[in-house]
């Protein structure tokens, strides 16, 4: 168990800068998910924490102690790889024993202790009956467990999981997630879990770190990230039906402040008006939940169906309106076709505002502080 | 045909000469001339050294010490000797020297004179021509081990069958060859070295000798040439001459009466084809006659007579002497010189020469050995060569001991092969050989 | 557009492994059929038999009434999209897309024109001169789709076309695939292991397992009326909670401490297990009748959360709105309407009312 | 950051022995050959080496035997490599079929590659030899007269080529086979779905995908064939005439028999330059698959 701090981390591959001045604090014993689209730097960050990549600027500390000069093995980190990376020539037991036989572990484990520890881990992961099997006799889910067992077996200070459940089907994925959380509760090991599946990240993370283009967009408890996104990107990234993110000009009608969408005035609720005033340049980015839109033949705005699909009894529509894409969900299943024109209503009361240029959240100023 | 193919495996075995082999062993006892010491010899893949390899264990026992015998193919040996000469201290105690190489090696060899004098060694048992062949500028540079001439072997039985005379002249040889080629189904007239390179190059020079001419412009001394003192002005090549033309014509004439594949035939192969009855005559280095004389399967065994090189018009028969001598490098560790001398005396002793003849080396440079009954039985060629020596029919000047001899051989070996292949006329081949060698001599700075 | 009938098709590999057993499947002209199943269920073998890339062991495949078994792939007029894109690495994007037309010896001008148009549709015009190696996964799959769409084949076969892509790209592309299907009007046979994707793109879904068809229907039918326990467990996210130990007494059955009336169809087969979908569970006070439960793990999903509970009958999952999420360790009861409790016979077959 | 510098220093320390070795083993001998080639340097001559400038290179220009050997080498390379490529290609495709027994056959077919070239030369010398050769004997069974395999200009060249082909075709086969095996199956399936015929698949897909392997094997074989000396040494000594005198054999006779090191070195330098230039062209082709 360790507290991990990343301070001013920078990294380039040739001319390509992955990070510049990245900071992140991971509390002891927490379960952290790194989430972001591919190329966001999440895997690189994890490899640096692991010590697999040591060419970087800035510092990484475990419990306050810098680890840059330590090799991957010396950092006492356990890692489970996305493709399992099991030793195909060893049995399950051989794979589990392997980390305890590493040079740095010499003398720490007696033969009896090793056997005992392998047994404990096998019980924890429910793979005891598999111990004598060859790796190629295992299913994907079983290999995943062995891979996890190998990462856990020597009580690492930090557990790193690279897309650990990606290759599994829905049922196994759900079971494995629950399992991982159970193990985390039992072991209490600080865990960093890299994924690109936002459902998974949301479900599992104590601390959810959203990354994009080498930047940390937000690092906070999962539900806080979901309900109170710090940037426009985060607002449109999470959720089964992600928020619609629109960049619109500010407008004024009948003394009420609002936004223009498809030539129509969408009034802003008073709480957001103050925030909108901070925006420069007359445009603002607003993120709206699917519930903010409703198809209505008398609605003020018209859009063209760009995509539609039925999921879990609900119809999801993507409408092209005013050059932007609007995500709508409705429970009625009236047949539509791409290219159909539909009118809809907009209710901005649950909107979140962001600076159109930087994407940063615009919050109403706290009067008392002002 | 089938009979001939059966010889292939045996040929294949002896064919792998190129890979040098090193033999070393520990002495079985400290008694004998080596007295428990170790002697280092650089030898050649020729019969006498091959015999030494074959009976290596026996020899170490007799010598009472270890014999490190380093056997190399001709060109590698040549290079090795020259490179070894550049060392401060020689890596070998004894080296093998081919007769025509003495001119080239002269500066790198020890004079045996003082040692002969000090030990009272008697060289008179050796054939005169063999013994003096290693004398240069009044110094004895080698002790004969396997000096032998290139002679002509022919099938007495076949010649009798067709009523032919022994071929002592080119004319007679060509005539006999023609008769036999025509009358016999399987047998061709004559085998000789026509393979490209060294083989053909040497043939040209020795055949040129049949016309009483040498490849360079040496001083005449009676029928022979002065070899002890070759001056730069003697280095002019004499290829594009009448003798050269006669030589080329003779080679072309021989080609007509030769077995198939003559253009690729050399050294052992010509003797093997002869041994198998593929030809009625062959030019042969005398020592190699063991190939058939000691093979019960060969129709040539016991049916072979030997003659010196048949001569061309107006020249006496002259067989080219060559073969191997033992010498001590000039840069030998002085403390090992005595050992080397003792080892050479032993290796060239009558007992050892006799021993070699019994294992496939039909050469005896010693009169005393030549007269032994068992030696004459195993090697009928030995008394024949002895007679040639007595008759003064052996000479070494055909391959003058100059450093450029190998270049001469190489150029002739390439040019004459073009001629025999029909790519060039005799005139062109002679002209370009002359030109190339002239250029070579100028390059070397003789004139 | 073709009407495709798969008639009692089996595939047995040379080593004796059966991949598909007695498969019957009717794909209507213009239909978008998804095959859903775990790896090794036979879905890929089926697709490859349709394509003509693999031989049919027994059975018939009728395309508009013609048996195409034994015909080489190139005579079947079928376009295919592969999971790994299967682009020609040595050719640029243009040549990749043009290949089906080149193979049919279309004039150069026509090829240029058609490639240009489809590239525009797929949004890859700017990449036409690049080689596939220089493209991202999403771009590669667009090229692969363009190659399939450049002609109007009788049928499109898609083998997990989005399997290698990231989620947001998958969502974007699946919508485009559906749109292209509608625009092209072809018959599409689509393999996936992602049920949301299957639901989103298809008209009907065929669930396969162990080489056999388990159920054919819309997503709604699969969720609400699973034909057997396999379908019930395989379809639905988070997965259905299954209870293995049932005690039946008279006309009632107990799941742990939860007593329910026996389903009407159970006269023929006794229920061996039961399942309730997480969305169909409700949380009730501990004094209400139902399955007593203790919240063990809360997994937020956004507006709601999946709560994994310990119950006397084993693990159960319930979906709860975020506002009403219990804390881990809270005790309560889980209840569900009887019509939402699925019973299965020991064979796995679903027991339903009206089937007596 | 200091880690960075340290790592670089470590890298230099670790790499330097290899670099020194490379220099000692690769670069120094070449430089030394250039040095020798600028001298009159004959081991046979009692005179010490003396500087000759470009004399040896000028000589090359007028040396008919040198230009002949270049031509012979070129012919040999072209014939041997093309035949090996064609046969190797065919065999690779044959072995790529998954037929029972082919696996064993494929392994057996590799035997010639393992033989010493010298032994190969010897074996072929005796097989084709007119006096002992089994080949002519076999021909005679069919009523065909003895052929001068090693003593006719054209036949001798073909014989040497044949021996080389016999020895190296399996190697070509192996490389092409490995490349074939590593080609992704799905690309061929896509091509079948796209409607290409088998022949078109070969021309449009297989061949272009094999191009890097073909180029690699071409370079390796061409350079190897350029250096070939053993077969000529054992089989023809460069004859008849000069019709099989490849450049290395001429260099060998000049350097090792005539011991004219300066002149031999000049030829060797020319040869190194030719090999390097030739390889460059190929390497560029490999590095840039676009230059089709």
PDB file of N, CA, C and O in Angstrom, chain A residues 36-38 169-171 173-174 177-178 181 185 196-199 202-203 223 226 307-312 316 318 337-338, chain C residues 38 166-168 174-175 179 182 195-196 199-200 230 233-234 237-239 296-303 306 308 317 322 328:
ATOM      1  N   UNK A  36      -9.753   7.522 -20.694  1.00  0.00           N
ATOM      2  CA  UNK A  36      -9.606   8.505 -21.758  1.00  0.00           C
ATOM      3  C   UNK A  36      -9.527   7.816 -23.098  1.00  0.00           C
ATOM      4  O   UNK A  36      -9.293   6.610 -23.156  1.00  0.00           O
ATOM      5  N   UNK A  37      -9.724   8.549 -24.185  1.00  0.00           N
ATOM      6  CA  UNK A  37      -9.618   7.957 -25.509  1.00  0.00           C
ATOM      7  C   UNK A  37      -8.174   7.546 -25.800  1.00  0.00           C
ATOM      8  O   UNK A  37      -7.256   8.010 -25.125  1.00  0.00           O
ATOM      9  N   UNK A  38      -7.990   6.719 -26.772  1.00  0.00           N
ATOM     10  CA  UNK A  38      -6.636   6.240 -27.036  1.00  0.00           C
ATOM     11  C   UNK A  38      -5.751   7.415 -27.428  1.00  0.00           C
ATOM     12  O   UNK A  38      -6.187   8.348 -28.069  1.00  0.00           O
ATOM     13  N   UNK A 169     -16.429 -11.220 -22.160  1.00  0.00           N
ATOM     14  CA  UNK A 169     -17.778 -10.883 -22.591  1.00  0.00           C
ATOM     15  C   UNK A 169     -18.556 -10.290 -21.408  1.00  0.00           C
ATOM     16  O   UNK A 169     -18.083 -10.279 -20.267  1.00  0.00           O
ATOM     17  N   UNK A 170     -19.732  -9.788 -21.704  1.00  0.00           N
ATOM     18  CA  UNK A 170     -20.438  -8.938 -20.739  1.00  0.00           C
ATOM     19  C   UNK A 170     -20.576  -9.600 -19.372  1.00  0.00           C
ATOM     20  O   UNK A 170     -20.334  -8.973 -18.332  1.00  0.00           O
ATOM     21  N   UNK A 171     -20.961 -10.851 -19.387  1.00  0.00           N
ATOM     22  CA  UNK A 171     -21.231 -11.534 -18.124  1.00  0.00           C
ATOM     23  C   UNK A 171     -19.962 -11.663 -17.290  1.00  0.00           C
ATOM     24  O   UNK A 171     -19.904 -11.336 -16.124  1.00  0.00           O
ATOM     25  N   UNK A 173     -17.288  -9.938 -17.660  1.00  0.00           N
ATOM     26  CA  UNK A 173     -16.763  -8.624 -17.350  1.00  0.00           C
ATOM     27  C   UNK A 173     -17.397  -8.120 -16.055  1.00  0.00           C
ATOM     28  O   UNK A 173     -16.722  -7.623 -15.169  1.00  0.00           O
ATOM     29  N   UNK A 174     -18.677  -8.319 -15.964  1.00  0.00           N
ATOM     30  CA  UNK A 174     -19.387  -7.878 -14.752  1.00  0.00           C
ATOM     31  C   UNK A 174     -18.871  -8.651 -13.540  1.00  0.00           C
ATOM     32  O   UNK A 174     -18.575  -8.082 -12.501  1.00  0.00           O
ATOM     33  N   UNK A 177     -15.318  -7.495 -12.621  1.00  0.00           N
ATOM     34  CA  UNK A 177     -15.318  -6.177 -11.981  1.00  0.00           C
ATOM     35  C   UNK A 177     -15.643  -6.309 -10.511  1.00  0.00           C
ATOM     36  O   UNK A 177     -14.955  -5.760  -9.657  1.00  0.00           O
ATOM     37  N   UNK A 178     -16.713  -7.047 -10.242  1.00  0.00           N
ATOM     38  CA  UNK A 178     -17.108  -7.222  -8.852  1.00  0.00           C
ATOM     39  C   UNK A 178     -15.986  -7.890  -8.075  1.00  0.00           C
ATOM     40  O   UNK A 178     -15.681  -7.526  -6.941  1.00  0.00           O
ATOM     41  N   UNK A 181     -13.137  -5.530  -7.277  1.00  0.00           N
ATOM     42  CA  UNK A 181     -13.472  -4.641  -6.164  1.00  0.00           C
ATOM     43  C   UNK A 181     -13.428  -5.416  -4.842  1.00  0.00           C
ATOM     44  O   UNK A 181     -12.986  -4.894  -3.827  1.00  0.00           O
ATOM     45  N   UNK A 185     -10.951  -4.644  -1.716  1.00  0.00           N
ATOM     46  CA  UNK A 185     -11.403  -4.430  -0.338  1.00  0.00           C
ATOM     47  C   UNK A 185     -10.615  -5.306   0.621  1.00  0.00           C
ATOM     48  O   UNK A 185     -10.236  -4.863   1.706  1.00  0.00           O
ATOM     49  N   UNK A 196     -10.558   2.187 -21.227  1.00  0.00           N
ATOM     50  CA  UNK A 196     -11.191   3.178 -22.084  1.00  0.00           C
ATOM     51  C   UNK A 196     -12.705   3.007 -22.036  1.00  0.00           C
ATOM     52  O   UNK A 196     -13.430   3.639 -22.795  1.00  0.00           O
ATOM     53  N   UNK A 197     -13.173   2.139 -21.121  1.00  0.00           N
ATOM     54  CA  UNK A 197     -14.599   1.872 -20.997  1.00  0.00           C
ATOM     55  C   UNK A 197     -15.142   2.727 -19.869  1.00  0.00           C
ATOM     56  O   UNK A 197     -14.861   2.494 -18.686  1.00  0.00           O
ATOM     57  N   UNK A 198     -15.926   3.714 -20.216  1.00  0.00           N
ATOM     58  CA  UNK A 198     -16.337   4.670 -19.186  1.00  0.00           C
ATOM     59  C   UNK A 198     -17.307   4.053 -18.183  1.00  0.00           C
ATOM     60  O   UNK A 198     -17.292   4.402 -17.002  1.00  0.00           O
ATOM     61  N   UNK A 199     -18.106   3.062 -18.649  1.00  0.00           N
ATOM     62  CA  UNK A 199     -19.009   2.382 -17.723  1.00  0.00           C
ATOM     63  C   UNK A 199     -18.220   1.679 -16.636  1.00  0.00           C
ATOM     64  O   UNK A 199     -18.543   1.748 -15.444  1.00  0.00           O
ATOM     65  N   UNK A 202     -16.593   4.273 -14.270  1.00  0.00           N
ATOM     66  CA  UNK A 202     -17.598   4.866 -13.391  1.00  0.00           C
ATOM     67  C   UNK A 202     -17.967   3.883 -12.283  1.00  0.00           C
ATOM     68  O   UNK A 202     -18.106   4.242 -11.113  1.00  0.00           O
ATOM     69  N   UNK A 203     -18.116   2.627 -12.654  1.00  0.00           N
ATOM     70  CA  UNK A 203     -18.557   1.619 -11.699  1.00  0.00           C
ATOM     71  C   UNK A 203     -17.489   1.321 -10.664  1.00  0.00           C
ATOM     72  O   UNK A 203     -17.801   0.974  -9.530  1.00  0.00           O
ATOM     73  N   UNK A 223     -18.612   9.682  -9.060  1.00  0.00           N
ATOM     74  CA  UNK A 223     -19.910  10.297  -9.269  1.00  0.00           C
ATOM     75  C   UNK A 223     -19.806  11.808  -9.349  1.00  0.00           C
ATOM     76  O   UNK A 223     -20.612  12.464  -9.995  1.00  0.00           O
ATOM     77  N   UNK A 226     -19.013  12.555 -12.781  1.00  0.00           N
ATOM     78  CA  UNK A 226     -20.188  12.368 -13.618  1.00  0.00           C
ATOM     79  C   UNK A 226     -21.158  13.537 -13.510  1.00  0.00           C
ATOM     80  O   UNK A 226     -21.635  14.068 -14.511  1.00  0.00           O
ATOM     81  N   UNK A 307     -28.635   9.694 -37.109  1.00  0.00           N
ATOM     82  CA  UNK A 307     -28.505   8.289 -36.723  1.00  0.00           C
ATOM     83  C   UNK A 307     -29.603   7.970 -35.741  1.00  0.00           C
ATOM     84  O   UNK A 307     -30.110   8.865 -35.059  1.00  0.00           O
ATOM     85  N   UNK A 308     -29.987   6.709 -35.733  1.00  0.00           N
ATOM     86  CA  UNK A 308     -30.987   6.305 -34.758  1.00  0.00           C
ATOM     87  C   UNK A 308     -30.751   4.856 -34.418  1.00  0.00           C
ATOM     88  O   UNK A 308     -30.264   4.072 -35.231  1.00  0.00           O
ATOM     89  N   UNK A 309     -31.025   4.499 -33.170  1.00  0.00           N
ATOM     90  CA  UNK A 309     -30.921   3.101 -32.787  1.00  0.00           C
ATOM     91  C   UNK A 309     -31.799   2.830 -31.583  1.00  0.00           C
ATOM     92  O   UNK A 309     -32.195   3.755 -30.861  1.00  0.00           O
ATOM     93  N   UNK A 310     -32.117   1.545 -31.423  1.00  0.00           N
ATOM     94  CA  UNK A 310     -32.982   1.136 -30.314  1.00  0.00           C
ATOM     95  C   UNK A 310     -32.121   0.426 -29.308  1.00  0.00           C
ATOM     96  O   UNK A 310     -31.471  -0.566 -29.626  1.00  0.00           O
ATOM     97  N   UNK A 311     -32.103   0.935 -28.095  1.00  0.00           N
ATOM     98  CA  UNK A 311     -31.369   0.222 -27.067  1.00  0.00           C
ATOM     99  C   UNK A 311     -32.196   0.164 -25.802  1.00  0.00           C
ATOM    100  O   UNK A 311     -32.677   1.198 -25.297  1.00  0.00           O
ATOM    101  N   UNK A 312     -32.387  -1.075 -25.316  1.00  0.00           N
ATOM    102  CA  UNK A 312     -33.148  -1.304 -24.102  1.00  0.00           C
ATOM    103  C   UNK A 312     -34.482  -0.582 -24.130  1.00  0.00           C
ATOM    104  O   UNK A 312     -34.827   0.177 -23.223  1.00  0.00           O
ATOM    105  N   UNK A 316     -32.718   5.955 -29.446  1.00  0.00           N
ATOM    106  CA  UNK A 316     -31.713   7.020 -29.354  1.00  0.00           C
ATOM    107  C   UNK A 316     -31.592   7.647 -30.729  1.00  0.00           C
ATOM    108  O   UNK A 316     -31.454   6.957 -31.732  1.00  0.00           O
ATOM    109  N   UNK A 318     -29.753  10.766 -33.061  1.00  0.00           N
ATOM    110  CA  UNK A 318     -28.769  11.842 -33.194  1.00  0.00           C
ATOM    111  C   UNK A 318     -29.337  12.782 -34.254  1.00  0.00           C
ATOM    112  O   UNK A 318     -29.579  12.370 -35.388  1.00  0.00           O
ATOM    113  N   UNK A 337     -36.265   7.446 -40.117  1.00  0.00           N
ATOM    114  CA  UNK A 337     -35.195   7.080 -41.033  1.00  0.00           C
ATOM    115  C   UNK A 337     -34.192   8.224 -41.059  1.00  0.00           C
ATOM    116  O   UNK A 337     -34.565   9.380 -40.801  1.00  0.00           O
ATOM    117  N   UNK A 338     -32.998   7.898 -41.372  1.00  0.00           N
ATOM    118  CA  UNK A 338     -31.992   8.956 -41.474  1.00  0.00           C
ATOM    119  C   UNK A 338     -32.445   9.952 -42.532  1.00  0.00           C
ATOM    120  O   UNK A 338     -32.960   9.566 -43.577  1.00  0.00           O
TER     121      UNK A 338
ATOM    122  N   UNK C  38     -20.923 -16.139 -27.535  1.00  0.00           N
ATOM    123  CA  UNK C  38     -19.554 -16.123 -27.012  1.00  0.00           C
ATOM    124  C   UNK C  38     -18.596 -16.684 -28.052  1.00  0.00           C
ATOM    125  O   UNK C  38     -19.027 -17.290 -29.034  1.00  0.00           O
ATOM    126  N   UNK C 166     -12.256   1.533 -30.215  1.00  0.00           N
ATOM    127  CA  UNK C 166     -12.640   2.046 -28.902  1.00  0.00           C
ATOM    128  C   UNK C 166     -14.126   2.379 -28.885  1.00  0.00           C
ATOM    129  O   UNK C 166     -14.745   2.623 -29.914  1.00  0.00           O
ATOM    130  N   UNK C 167     -14.643   2.474 -27.670  1.00  0.00           N
ATOM    131  CA  UNK C 167     -16.077   2.558 -27.504  1.00  0.00           C
ATOM    132  C   UNK C 167     -16.712   3.714 -28.291  1.00  0.00           C
ATOM    133  O   UNK C 167     -17.677   3.518 -29.025  1.00  0.00           O
ATOM    134  N   UNK C 168     -16.143   4.910 -28.158  1.00  0.00           N
ATOM    135  CA  UNK C 168     -16.807   6.049 -28.810  1.00  0.00           C
ATOM    136  C   UNK C 168     -16.797   5.892 -30.330  1.00  0.00           C
ATOM    137  O   UNK C 168     -17.718   6.254 -31.026  1.00  0.00           O
ATOM    138  N   UNK C 174     -21.106   2.258 -35.678  1.00  0.00           N
ATOM    139  CA  UNK C 174     -22.250   1.357 -35.802  1.00  0.00           C
ATOM    140  C   UNK C 174     -23.452   2.106 -36.353  1.00  0.00           C
ATOM    141  O   UNK C 174     -24.266   1.559 -37.084  1.00  0.00           O
ATOM    142  N   UNK C 175     -23.514   3.377 -36.008  1.00  0.00           N
ATOM    143  CA  UNK C 175     -24.599   4.190 -36.552  1.00  0.00           C
ATOM    144  C   UNK C 175     -24.431   4.353 -38.053  1.00  0.00           C
ATOM    145  O   UNK C 175     -25.390   4.299 -38.817  1.00  0.00           O
ATOM    146  N   UNK C 179     -26.825   3.149 -41.073  1.00  0.00           N
ATOM    147  CA  UNK C 179     -27.288   4.104 -42.081  1.00  0.00           C
ATOM    148  C   UNK C 179     -26.944   3.599 -43.481  1.00  0.00           C
ATOM    149  O   UNK C 179     -27.745   3.672 -44.411  1.00  0.00           O
ATOM    150  N   UNK C 182     -29.225   0.875 -44.547  1.00  0.00           N
ATOM    151  CA  UNK C 182     -30.525   1.376 -44.990  1.00  0.00           C
ATOM    152  C   UNK C 182     -30.420   1.999 -46.370  1.00  0.00           C
ATOM    153  O   UNK C 182     -31.292   1.805 -47.215  1.00  0.00           O
ATOM    154  N   UNK C 195     -23.610  -6.879 -27.071  1.00  0.00           N
ATOM    155  CA  UNK C 195     -25.067  -6.909 -27.236  1.00  0.00           C
ATOM    156  C   UNK C 195     -25.666  -5.537 -27.447  1.00  0.00           C
ATOM    157  O   UNK C 195     -26.668  -5.405 -28.156  1.00  0.00           O
ATOM    158  N   UNK C 196     -25.056  -4.510 -26.893  1.00  0.00           N
ATOM    159  CA  UNK C 196     -25.607  -3.181 -27.136  1.00  0.00           C
ATOM    160  C   UNK C 196     -25.487  -2.849 -28.616  1.00  0.00           C
ATOM    161  O   UNK C 196     -26.399  -2.305 -29.234  1.00  0.00           O
ATOM    162  N   UNK C 199     -28.064  -4.754 -30.507  1.00  0.00           N
ATOM    163  CA  UNK C 199     -29.370  -4.119 -30.372  1.00  0.00           C
ATOM    164  C   UNK C 199     -29.449  -2.888 -31.249  1.00  0.00           C
ATOM    165  O   UNK C 199     -30.474  -2.609 -31.883  1.00  0.00           O
ATOM    166  N   UNK C 200     -28.351  -2.134 -31.281  1.00  0.00           N
ATOM    167  CA  UNK C 200     -28.375  -0.849 -31.969  1.00  0.00           C
ATOM    168  C   UNK C 200     -28.473  -0.997 -33.486  1.00  0.00           C
ATOM    169  O   UNK C 200     -29.147  -0.215 -34.137  1.00  0.00           O
ATOM    170  N   UNK C 230     -29.347 -20.050 -21.113  1.00  0.00           N
ATOM    171  CA  UNK C 230     -28.173 -19.472 -21.748  1.00  0.00           C
ATOM    172  C   UNK C 230     -28.467 -18.073 -22.268  1.00  0.00           C
ATOM    173  O   UNK C 230     -27.714 -17.123 -22.022  1.00  0.00           O
ATOM    174  N   UNK C 233     -28.863 -15.553 -19.523  1.00  0.00           N
ATOM    175  CA  UNK C 233     -27.614 -15.150 -18.874  1.00  0.00           C
ATOM    176  C   UNK C 233     -26.727 -14.342 -19.805  1.00  0.00           C
ATOM    177  O   UNK C 233     -26.018 -13.444 -19.382  1.00  0.00           O
ATOM    178  N   UNK C 234     -26.766 -14.712 -21.096  1.00  0.00           N
ATOM    179  CA  UNK C 234     -25.836 -14.093 -22.027  1.00  0.00           C
ATOM    180  C   UNK C 234     -26.276 -12.680 -22.402  1.00  0.00           C
ATOM    181  O   UNK C 234     -25.449 -11.790 -22.604  1.00  0.00           O
ATOM    182  N   UNK C 237     -27.407  -6.450 -19.592  1.00  0.00           N
ATOM    183  CA  UNK C 237     -26.266  -5.871 -18.893  1.00  0.00           C
ATOM    184  C   UNK C 237     -26.755  -4.857 -17.871  1.00  0.00           C
ATOM    185  O   UNK C 237     -27.534  -3.986 -18.255  1.00  0.00           O
ATOM    186  N   UNK C 238     -26.384  -4.934 -16.619  1.00  0.00           N
ATOM    187  CA  UNK C 238     -25.618  -6.005 -15.993  1.00  0.00           C
ATOM    188  C   UNK C 238     -26.376  -7.325 -16.112  1.00  0.00           C
ATOM    189  O   UNK C 238     -27.583  -7.315 -16.284  1.00  0.00           O
ATOM    190  N   UNK C 239     -25.684  -8.439 -15.991  1.00  0.00           N
ATOM    191  CA  UNK C 239     -26.335  -9.711 -16.274  1.00  0.00           C
ATOM    192  C   UNK C 239     -27.435 -10.066 -15.285  1.00  0.00           C
ATOM    193  O   UNK C 239     -27.459  -9.566 -14.155  1.00  0.00           O
ATOM    194  N   UNK C 296     -23.544  -5.202  -1.046  1.00  0.00           N
ATOM    195  CA  UNK C 296     -22.119  -5.494  -0.881  1.00  0.00           C
ATOM    196  C   UNK C 296     -21.262  -4.525  -1.689  1.00  0.00           C
ATOM    197  O   UNK C 296     -20.193  -4.093  -1.258  1.00  0.00           O
ATOM    198  N   UNK C 297     -21.729  -4.194  -2.885  1.00  0.00           N
ATOM    199  CA  UNK C 297     -20.895  -3.350  -3.736  1.00  0.00           C
ATOM    200  C   UNK C 297     -21.787  -2.476  -4.604  1.00  0.00           C
ATOM    201  O   UNK C 297     -22.705  -2.964  -5.254  1.00  0.00           O
ATOM    202  N   UNK C 298     -21.498  -1.185  -4.579  1.00  0.00           N
ATOM    203  CA  UNK C 298     -22.277  -0.259  -5.390  1.00  0.00           C
ATOM    204  C   UNK C 298     -21.438   0.125  -6.603  1.00  0.00           C
ATOM    205  O   UNK C 298     -20.296   0.574  -6.465  1.00  0.00           O
ATOM    206  N   UNK C 299     -21.989  -0.073  -7.776  1.00  0.00           N
ATOM    207  CA  UNK C 299     -21.272   0.290  -8.997  1.00  0.00           C
ATOM    208  C   UNK C 299     -22.068   1.348  -9.740  1.00  0.00           C
ATOM    209  O   UNK C 299     -23.037   1.034 -10.422  1.00  0.00           O
ATOM    210  N   UNK C 300     -21.679   2.598  -9.622  1.00  0.00           N
ATOM    211  CA  UNK C 300     -22.443   3.670 -10.262  1.00  0.00           C
ATOM    212  C   UNK C 300     -22.431   3.507 -11.781  1.00  0.00           C
ATOM    213  O   UNK C 300     -21.453   3.049 -12.351  1.00  0.00           O
ATOM    214  N   UNK C 301     -23.552   3.873 -12.401  1.00  0.00           N
ATOM    215  CA  UNK C 301     -23.624   3.810 -13.853  1.00  0.00           C
ATOM    216  C   UNK C 301     -24.020   5.161 -14.444  1.00  0.00           C
ATOM    217  O   UNK C 301     -24.361   5.258 -15.610  1.00  0.00           O
ATOM    218  N   UNK C 302     -24.030   6.174 -13.623  1.00  0.00           N
ATOM    219  CA  UNK C 302     -24.490   7.470 -14.100  1.00  0.00           C
ATOM    220  C   UNK C 302     -25.738   7.865 -13.349  1.00  0.00           C
ATOM    221  O   UNK C 302     -25.683   8.215 -12.177  1.00  0.00           O
ATOM    222  N   UNK C 303     -26.862   7.793 -14.043  1.00  0.00           N
ATOM    223  CA  UNK C 303     -28.125   8.150 -13.402  1.00  0.00           C
ATOM    224  C   UNK C 303     -28.551   7.095 -12.387  1.00  0.00           C
ATOM    225  O   UNK C 303     -29.350   7.344 -11.516  1.00  0.00           O
ATOM    226  N   UNK C 306     -25.636  -0.064 -10.223  1.00  0.00           N
ATOM    227  CA  UNK C 306     -25.889  -1.491 -10.030  1.00  0.00           C
ATOM    228  C   UNK C 306     -25.384  -1.835  -8.642  1.00  0.00           C
ATOM    229  O   UNK C 306     -24.245  -1.525  -8.297  1.00  0.00           O
ATOM    230  N   UNK C 308     -24.629  -4.771  -6.077  1.00  0.00           N
ATOM    231  CA  UNK C 308     -24.444  -6.213  -5.925  1.00  0.00           C
ATOM    232  C   UNK C 308     -24.761  -6.558  -4.470  1.00  0.00           C
ATOM    233  O   UNK C 308     -24.246  -5.920  -3.539  1.00  0.00           O
ATOM    234  N   UNK C 317     -28.133  -8.805  -8.254  1.00  0.00           N
ATOM    235  CA  UNK C 317     -27.822  -7.424  -8.617  1.00  0.00           C
ATOM    236  C   UNK C 317     -29.131  -6.679  -8.854  1.00  0.00           C
ATOM    237  O   UNK C 317     -30.058  -7.221  -9.456  1.00  0.00           O
ATOM    238  N   UNK C 322     -29.708   6.658  -8.816  1.00  0.00           N
ATOM    239  CA  UNK C 322     -28.599   7.209  -8.031  1.00  0.00           C
ATOM    240  C   UNK C 322     -29.093   7.839  -6.731  1.00  0.00           C
ATOM    241  O   UNK C 322     -28.444   7.723  -5.692  1.00  0.00           O
ATOM    242  N   UNK C 328     -23.190   0.490   1.184  1.00  0.00           N
ATOM    243  CA  UNK C 328     -22.723  -0.891   1.292  1.00  0.00           C
ATOM    244  C   UNK C 328     -22.935  -1.339   2.725  1.00  0.00           C
ATOM    245  O   UNK C 328     -22.612  -0.607   3.659  1.00  0.00           O
TER     246      UNK C 328
END
